[in-house]
Amino acid sequence: MNKDIEKILVTTEQLKDLTSRLGKQISKDFQGKTPIFIGLLKGCNPFLSDLLKEVTIPCEVDYMKVSSYVGTESKGSITIINDVTCNVKGRDIIIVDDIVDTGRTTALIKNLFEQRDAKSVTLCCMLDKPEGRVVDIDVKYIGMVVPKAFVVGYGLDFNELYRNLPYIGVLKKELYE
Ligand code: 5GP
């Protein structure tokens, strides 16, 4: 285990299982449709890559980069850094994010794609921290529920580090307090 990690919350095996489960469920629910998966960079990677391998229906993929966090604190507003290149009008959109905490980011993104006249906007998050929620939001696909702690790994960073860990772990507090 990495020396900066206090404990592992989601193992590599569990990540494999949850991506497989979500991919199968989405394929079933969107049968007969061609959704566009929109990954929120950078945290959606490698979750989205692994999820896509489990999706058996025709689909498109696009990415968007927004900023909502500085260090370990939510700013409460988002800035679009890189927008999608696809036309979402009349399309079924599946937003893929790493973790939902306050719910602000996902709520704002969902709203944005609804304003752009998407046919449907569905949310898929690898992890959920329900204790942090301040905005009521329906995340249809959730990989795993985690307690209120700052987690890193498998795409999740702290100041750009730890995204490469093959598991999700709690970062030692002394590194950011
Ligand atoms: P929300 O808007 O729901 O508060 O936050 C969503 C975004 O905040 C996530 O996409 C992620 O980038 C970041 N975030 C929230 N909780 C954590 C966490 O525990 N660890 C990391 N690395 N990022 C987090």
mmCIF file with all atom_site columns, N, CA, C and O in Angstrom, residues 48-82:
data_model
loop_
_atom_site.group_PDB
_atom_site.id
_atom_site.type_symbol
_atom_site.label_atom_id
_atom_site.label_alt_id
_atom_site.label_comp_id
_atom_site.label_asym_id
_atom_site.label_entity_id
_atom_site.label_seq_id
_atom_site.pdbx_PDB_ins_code
_atom_site.Cartn_x
_atom_site.Cartn_y
_atom_site.Cartn_z
_atom_site.occupancy
_atom_site.B_iso_or_equiv
_atom_site.pdbx_formal_charge
_atom_site.auth_seq_id
_atom_site.auth_comp_id
_atom_site.auth_asym_id
_atom_site.auth_atom_id
_atom_site.pdbx_PDB_model_num
ATOM 1   N N  . LEU A 1 48 ? -14.258 5.267  -16.333 1.00 0.00 ? 48 LEU A N  1
ATOM 2   C CA . LEU A 1 48 ? -15.042 5.243  -17.572 1.00 0.00 ? 48 LEU A CA 1
ATOM 3   C C  . LEU A 1 48 ? -14.464 4.223  -18.559 1.00 0.00 ? 48 LEU A C  1
ATOM 4   O O  . LEU A 1 48 ? -15.221 3.493  -19.208 1.00 0.00 ? 48 LEU A O  1
ATOM 5   N N  . SER A 1 49 ? -13.144 4.167  -18.671 1.00 0.00 ? 49 SER A N  1
ATOM 6   C CA . SER A 1 49 ? -12.520 3.208  -19.599 1.00 0.00 ? 49 SER A CA 1
ATOM 7   C C  . SER A 1 49 ? -12.915 1.780  -19.246 1.00 0.00 ? 49 SER A C  1
ATOM 8   O O  . SER A 1 49 ? -13.257 0.985  -20.121 1.00 0.00 ? 49 SER A O  1
ATOM 9   N N  . ASP A 1 50 ? -12.874 1.458  -17.969 1.00 0.00 ? 50 ASP A N  1
ATOM 10  C CA . ASP A 1 50 ? -13.219 0.097  -17.538 1.00 0.00 ? 50 ASP A CA 1
ATOM 11  C C  . ASP A 1 50 ? -14.720 -0.163 -17.686 1.00 0.00 ? 50 ASP A C  1
ATOM 12  O O  . ASP A 1 50 ? -15.126 -1.259 -18.071 1.00 0.00 ? 50 ASP A O  1
ATOM 13  N N  . LEU A 1 51 ? -15.521 0.859  -17.412 1.00 0.00 ? 51 LEU A N  1
ATOM 14  C CA . LEU A 1 51 ? -16.977 0.734  -17.544 1.00 0.00 ? 51 LEU A CA 1
ATOM 15  C C  . LEU A 1 51 ? -17.355 0.450  -19.002 1.00 0.00 ? 51 LEU A C  1
ATOM 16  O O  . LEU A 1 51 ? -18.171 -0.435 -19.287 1.00 0.00 ? 51 LEU A O  1
ATOM 17  N N  . LEU A 1 52 ? -16.741 1.191  -19.919 1.00 0.00 ? 52 LEU A N  1
ATOM 18  C CA . LEU A 1 52 ? -17.077 1.049  -21.352 1.00 0.00 ? 52 LEU A CA 1
ATOM 19  C C  . LEU A 1 52 ? -16.835 -0.372 -21.861 1.00 0.00 ? 52 LEU A C  1
ATOM 20  O O  . LEU A 1 52 ? -17.562 -0.857 -22.717 1.00 0.00 ? 52 LEU A O  1
ATOM 21  N N  . LYS A 1 53 ? -15.812 -1.014 -21.305 1.00 0.00 ? 53 LYS A N  1
ATOM 22  C CA . LYS A 1 53 ? -15.503 -2.392 -21.734 1.00 0.00 ? 53 LYS A CA 1
ATOM 23  C C  . LYS A 1 53 ? -16.627 -3.353 -21.383 1.00 0.00 ? 53 LYS A C  1
ATOM 24  O O  . LYS A 1 53 ? -16.716 -4.447 -21.919 1.00 0.00 ? 53 LYS A O  1
ATOM 25  N N  . GLU A 1 54 ? -17.481 -2.949 -20.445 1.00 0.00 ? 54 GLU A N  1
ATOM 26  C CA . GLU A 1 54 ? -18.588 -3.805 -19.988 1.00 0.00 ? 54 GLU A CA 1
ATOM 27  C C  . GLU A 1 54 ? -19.909 -3.430 -20.651 1.00 0.00 ? 54 GLU A C  1
ATOM 28  O O  . GLU A 1 54 ? -20.929 -4.044 -20.382 1.00 0.00 ? 54 GLU A O  1
ATOM 29  N N  . VAL A 1 55 ? -19.897 -2.375 -21.476 1.00 0.00 ? 55 VAL A N  1
ATOM 30  C CA . VAL A 1 55 ? -21.124 -1.915 -22.137 1.00 0.00 ? 55 VAL A CA 1
ATOM 31  C C  . VAL A 1 55 ? -21.246 -2.633 -23.475 1.00 0.00 ? 55 VAL A C  1
ATOM 32  O O  . VAL A 1 55 ? -20.325 -2.610 -24.287 1.00 0.00 ? 55 VAL A O  1
ATOM 33  N N  . THR A 1 56 ? -22.408 -3.262 -23.687 1.00 0.00 ? 56 THR A N  1
ATOM 34  C CA . THR A 1 56 ? -22.572 -4.117 -24.862 1.00 0.00 ? 56 THR A CA 1
ATOM 35  C C  . THR A 1 56 ? -23.500 -3.518 -25.924 1.00 0.00 ? 56 THR A C  1
ATOM 36  O O  . THR A 1 56 ? -23.744 -4.137 -26.946 1.00 0.00 ? 56 THR A O  1
ATOM 37  N N  . ILE A 1 57 ? -24.018 -2.306 -25.660 1.00 0.00 ? 57 ILE A N  1
ATOM 38  C CA . ILE A 1 57 ? -24.902 -1.655 -26.642 1.00 0.00 ? 57 ILE A CA 1
ATOM 39  C C  . ILE A 1 57 ? -24.090 -0.606 -27.414 1.00 0.00 ? 57 ILE A C  1
ATOM 40  O O  . ILE A 1 57 ? -23.040 -0.175 -26.941 1.00 0.00 ? 57 ILE A O  1
ATOM 41  N N  . PRO A 1 58 ? -24.568 -0.167 -28.602 1.00 0.00 ? 58 PRO A N  1
ATOM 42  C CA . PRO A 1 58 ? -23.857 0.897  -29.307 1.00 0.00 ? 58 PRO A CA 1
ATOM 43  C C  . PRO A 1 58 ? -23.866 2.171  -28.465 1.00 0.00 ? 58 PRO A C  1
ATOM 44  O O  . PRO A 1 58 ? -24.884 2.483  -27.828 1.00 0.00 ? 58 PRO A O  1
ATOM 45  N N  . CYS A 1 59 ? -22.759 2.874  -28.415 1.00 0.00 ? 59 CYS A N  1
ATOM 46  C CA . CYS A 1 59 ? -22.692 4.101  -27.622 1.00 0.00 ? 59 CYS A CA 1
ATOM 47  C C  . CYS A 1 59 ? -21.594 5.008  -28.159 1.00 0.00 ? 59 CYS A C  1
ATOM 48  O O  . CYS A 1 59 ? -20.725 4.563  -28.902 1.00 0.00 ? 59 CYS A O  1
ATOM 49  N N  . GLU A 1 60 ? -21.672 6.279  -27.798 1.00 0.00 ? 60 GLU A N  1
ATOM 50  C CA . GLU A 1 60 ? -20.626 7.233  -28.134 1.00 0.00 ? 60 GLU A CA 1
ATOM 51  C C  . GLU A 1 60 ? -19.986 7.698  -26.824 1.00 0.00 ? 60 GLU A C  1
ATOM 52  O O  . GLU A 1 60 ? -20.573 7.534  -25.751 1.00 0.00 ? 60 GLU A O  1
ATOM 53  N N  . VAL A 1 61 ? -18.812 8.296  -26.952 1.00 0.00 ? 61 VAL A N  1
ATOM 54  C CA . VAL A 1 61 ? -18.093 8.760  -25.764 1.00 0.00 ? 61 VAL A CA 1
ATOM 55  C C  . VAL A 1 61 ? -17.570 10.169 -26.012 1.00 0.00 ? 61 VAL A C  1
ATOM 56  O O  . VAL A 1 61 ? -17.062 10.463 -27.095 1.00 0.00 ? 61 VAL A O  1
ATOM 57  N N  . ASP A 1 62 ? -17.736 11.016 -25.019 1.00 0.00 ? 62 ASP A N  1
ATOM 58  C CA . ASP A 1 62 ? -17.160 12.361 -25.110 1.00 0.00 ? 62 ASP A CA 1
ATOM 59  C C  . ASP A 1 62 ? -16.688 12.750 -23.702 1.00 0.00 ? 62 ASP A C  1
ATOM 60  O O  . ASP A 1 62 ? -16.966 12.032 -22.735 1.00 0.00 ? 62 ASP A O  1
ATOM 61  N N  . TYR A 1 63 ? -15.983 13.862 -23.631 1.00 0.00 ? 63 TYR A N  1
ATOM 62  C CA . TYR A 1 63 ? -15.407 14.278 -22.345 1.00 0.00 ? 63 TYR A CA 1
ATOM 63  C C  . TYR A 1 63 ? -15.630 15.762 -22.125 1.00 0.00 ? 63 TYR A C  1
ATOM 64  O O  . TYR A 1 63 ? -15.769 16.536 -23.062 1.00 0.00 ? 63 TYR A O  1
ATOM 65  N N  . MET A 1 64 ? -15.619 16.107 -20.849 1.00 0.00 ? 64 MET A N  1
ATOM 66  C CA . MET A 1 64 ? -15.771 17.505 -20.479 1.00 0.00 ? 64 MET A CA 1
ATOM 67  C C  . MET A 1 64 ? -14.866 17.734 -19.276 1.00 0.00 ? 64 MET A C  1
ATOM 68  O O  . MET A 1 64 ? -14.721 16.845 -18.431 1.00 0.00 ? 64 MET A O  1
ATOM 69  N N  . LYS A 1 65 ? -14.283 18.909 -19.220 1.00 0.00 ? 65 LYS A N  1
ATOM 70  C CA . LYS A 1 65 ? -13.453 19.204 -18.054 1.00 0.00 ? 65 LYS A CA 1
ATOM 71  C C  . LYS A 1 65 ? -14.037 20.408 -17.329 1.00 0.00 ? 65 LYS A C  1
ATOM 72  O O  . LYS A 1 65 ? -14.184 21.478 -17.922 1.00 0.00 ? 65 LYS A O  1
ATOM 73  N N  . VAL A 1 66 ? -14.396 20.184 -16.069 1.00 0.00 ? 66 VAL A N  1
ATOM 74  C CA . VAL A 1 66 ? -14.912 21.288 -15.264 1.00 0.00 ? 66 VAL A CA 1
ATOM 75  C C  . VAL A 1 66 ? -14.080 21.360 -13.988 1.00 0.00 ? 66 VAL A C  1
ATOM 76  O O  . VAL A 1 66 ? -13.410 20.398 -13.624 1.00 0.00 ? 66 VAL A O  1
ATOM 77  N N  . SER A 1 67 ? -14.135 22.495 -13.351 1.00 0.00 ? 67 SER A N  1
ATOM 78  C CA . SER A 1 67 ? -13.384 22.610 -12.108 1.00 0.00 ? 67 SER A CA 1
ATOM 79  C C  . SER A 1 67 ? -14.337 23.003 -10.988 1.00 0.00 ? 67 SER A C  1
ATOM 80  O O  . SER A 1 67 ? -15.125 23.935 -11.131 1.00 0.00 ? 67 SER A O  1
ATOM 81  N N  . SER A 1 68 ? -14.299 22.239 -9.902  1.00 0.00 ? 68 SER A N  1
ATOM 82  C CA . SER A 1 68 ? -15.185 22.573 -8.780  1.00 0.00 ? 68 SER A CA 1
ATOM 83  C C  . SER A 1 68 ? -14.458 22.541 -7.448  1.00 0.00 ? 68 SER A C  1
ATOM 84  O O  . SER A 1 68 ? -14.951 23.026 -6.461  1.00 0.00 ? 68 SER A O  1
ATOM 85  N N  . TYR A 1 69 ? -13.278 21.963 -7.431  1.00 0.00 ? 69 TYR A N  1
ATOM 86  C CA . TYR A 1 69 ? -12.563 21.774 -6.160  1.00 0.00 ? 69 TYR A CA 1
ATOM 87  C C  . TYR A 1 69 ? -11.191 22.444 -6.192  1.00 0.00 ? 69 TYR A C  1
ATOM 88  O O  . TYR A 1 69 ? -10.523 22.467 -7.206  1.00 0.00 ? 69 TYR A O  1
ATOM 89  N N  . VAL A 1 70 ? -10.778 22.957 -5.041  1.00 0.00 ? 70 VAL A N  1
ATOM 90  C CA . VAL A 1 70 ? -9.404  23.417 -4.877  1.00 0.00 ? 70 VAL A CA 1
ATOM 91  C C  . VAL A 1 70 ? -8.875  22.684 -3.655  1.00 0.00 ? 70 VAL A C  1
ATOM 92  O O  . VAL A 1 70 ? -9.430  22.810 -2.575  1.00 0.00 ? 70 VAL A O  1
ATOM 93  N N  . GLY A 1 71 ? -7.843  21.865 -3.813  1.00 0.00 ? 71 GLY A N  1
ATOM 94  C CA . GLY A 1 71 ? -7.360  21.039 -2.698  1.00 0.00 ? 71 GLY A CA 1
ATOM 95  C C  . GLY A 1 71 ? -8.440  20.062 -2.283  1.00 0.00 ? 71 GLY A C  1
ATOM 96  O O  . GLY A 1 71 ? -8.900  19.276 -3.090  1.00 0.00 ? 71 GLY A O  1
ATOM 97  N N  . THR A 1 72 ? -8.910  20.139 -1.042  1.00 0.00 ? 72 THR A N  1
ATOM 98  C CA . THR A 1 72 ? -9.947  19.208 -0.576  1.00 0.00 ? 72 THR A CA 1
ATOM 99  C C  . THR A 1 72 ? -11.279 19.925 -0.367  1.00 0.00 ? 72 THR A C  1
ATOM 100 O O  . THR A 1 72 ? -12.200 19.377 0.222   1.00 0.00 ? 72 THR A O  1
ATOM 101 N N  . GLU A 1 73 ? -11.413 21.175 -0.846  1.00 0.00 ? 73 GLU A N  1
ATOM 102 C CA . GLU A 1 73 ? -12.628 21.965 -0.587  1.00 0.00 ? 73 GLU A CA 1
ATOM 103 C C  . GLU A 1 73 ? -13.430 22.224 -1.851  1.00 0.00 ? 73 GLU A C  1
ATOM 104 O O  . GLU A 1 73 ? -12.883 22.649 -2.870  1.00 0.00 ? 73 GLU A O  1
ATOM 105 N N  . SER A 1 74 ? -14.747 22.029 -1.778  1.00 0.00 ? 74 SER A N  1
ATOM 106 C CA . SER A 1 74 ? -15.637 22.344 -2.887  1.00 0.00 ? 74 SER A CA 1
ATOM 107 C C  . SER A 1 74 ? -15.813 23.858 -2.957  1.00 0.00 ? 74 SER A C  1
ATOM 108 O O  . SER A 1 74 ? -16.017 24.513 -1.949  1.00 0.00 ? 74 SER A O  1
ATOM 109 N N  . LYS A 1 75 ? -15.740 24.413 -4.179  1.00 0.00 ? 75 LYS A N  1
ATOM 110 C CA . LYS A 1 75 ? -15.889 25.862 -4.341  1.00 0.00 ? 75 LYS A CA 1
ATOM 111 C C  . LYS A 1 75 ? -17.351 26.276 -4.386  1.00 0.00 ? 75 LYS A C  1
ATOM 112 O O  . LYS A 1 75 ? -17.678 27.437 -4.213  1.00 0.00 ? 75 LYS A O  1
ATOM 113 N N  . GLY A 1 76 ? -18.231 25.319 -4.696  1.00 0.00 ? 76 GLY A N  1
ATOM 114 C CA . GLY A 1 76 ? -19.654 25.641 -4.761  1.00 0.00 ? 76 GLY A CA 1
ATOM 115 C C  . GLY A 1 76 ? -20.115 26.150 -6.116  1.00 0.00 ? 76 GLY A C  1
ATOM 116 O O  . GLY A 1 76 ? -21.279 26.445 -6.305  1.00 0.00 ? 76 GLY A O  1
ATOM 117 N N  . SER A 1 77 ? -19.209 26.299 -7.059  1.00 0.00 ? 77 SER A N  1
ATOM 118 C CA . SER A 1 77 ? -19.602 26.664 -8.426  1.00 0.00 ? 77 SER A CA 1
ATOM 119 C C  . SER A 1 77 ? -18.656 25.947 -9.381  1.00 0.00 ? 77 SER A C  1
ATOM 120 O O  . SER A 1 77 ? -17.578 25.527 -8.980  1.00 0.00 ? 77 SER A O  1
ATOM 121 N N  . ILE A 1 78 ? -19.085 25.780 -10.630 1.00 0.00 ? 78 ILE A N  1
ATOM 122 C CA . ILE A 1 78 ? -18.193 25.108 -11.568 1.00 0.00 ? 78 ILE A CA 1
ATOM 123 C C  . ILE A 1 78 ? -17.824 26.034 -12.723 1.00 0.00 ? 78 ILE A C  1
ATOM 124 O O  . ILE A 1 78 ? -18.567 26.922 -13.100 1.00 0.00 ? 78 ILE A O  1
ATOM 125 N N  . THR A 1 79 ? -16.652 25.783 -13.264 1.00 0.00 ? 79 THR A N  1
ATOM 126 C CA . THR A 1 79 ? -16.176 26.503 -14.430 1.00 0.00 ? 79 THR A CA 1
ATOM 127 C C  . THR A 1 79 ? -15.929 25.459 -15.507 1.00 0.00 ? 79 THR A C  1
ATOM 128 O O  . THR A 1 79 ? -15.291 24.440 -15.224 1.00 0.00 ? 79 THR A O  1
ATOM 129 N N  . ILE A 1 80 ? -16.439 25.687 -16.731 1.00 0.00 ? 80 ILE A N  1
ATOM 130 C CA . ILE A 1 80 ? -16.166 24.750 -17.823 1.00 0.00 ? 80 ILE A CA 1
ATOM 131 C C  . ILE A 1 80 ? -14.798 25.084 -18.410 1.00 0.00 ? 80 ILE A C  1
ATOM 132 O O  . ILE A 1 80 ? -14.580 26.185 -18.910 1.00 0.00 ? 80 ILE A O  1
ATOM 133 N N  . ILE A 1 81 ? -13.898 24.125 -18.339 1.00 0.00 ? 81 ILE A N  1
ATOM 134 C CA . ILE A 1 81 ? -12.542 24.337 -18.873 1.00 0.00 ? 81 ILE A CA 1
ATOM 135 C C  . ILE A 1 81 ? -12.477 23.814 -20.312 1.00 0.00 ? 81 ILE A C  1
ATOM 136 O O  . ILE A 1 81 ? -11.941 24.492 -21.190 1.00 0.00 ? 81 ILE A O  1
ATOM 137 N N  . ASN A 1 82 ? -13.005 22.599 -20.534 1.00 0.00 ? 82 ASN A N  1
ATOM 138 C CA . ASN A 1 82 ? -13.111 22.047 -21.893 1.00 0.00 ? 82 ASN A CA 1
ATOM 139 C C  . ASN A 1 82 ? -14.509 21.490 -22.051 1.00 0.00 ? 82 ASN A C  1
ATOM 140 O O  . ASN A 1 82 ? -14.940 20.660 -21.252 1.00 0.00 ? 82 ASN A O  1
#
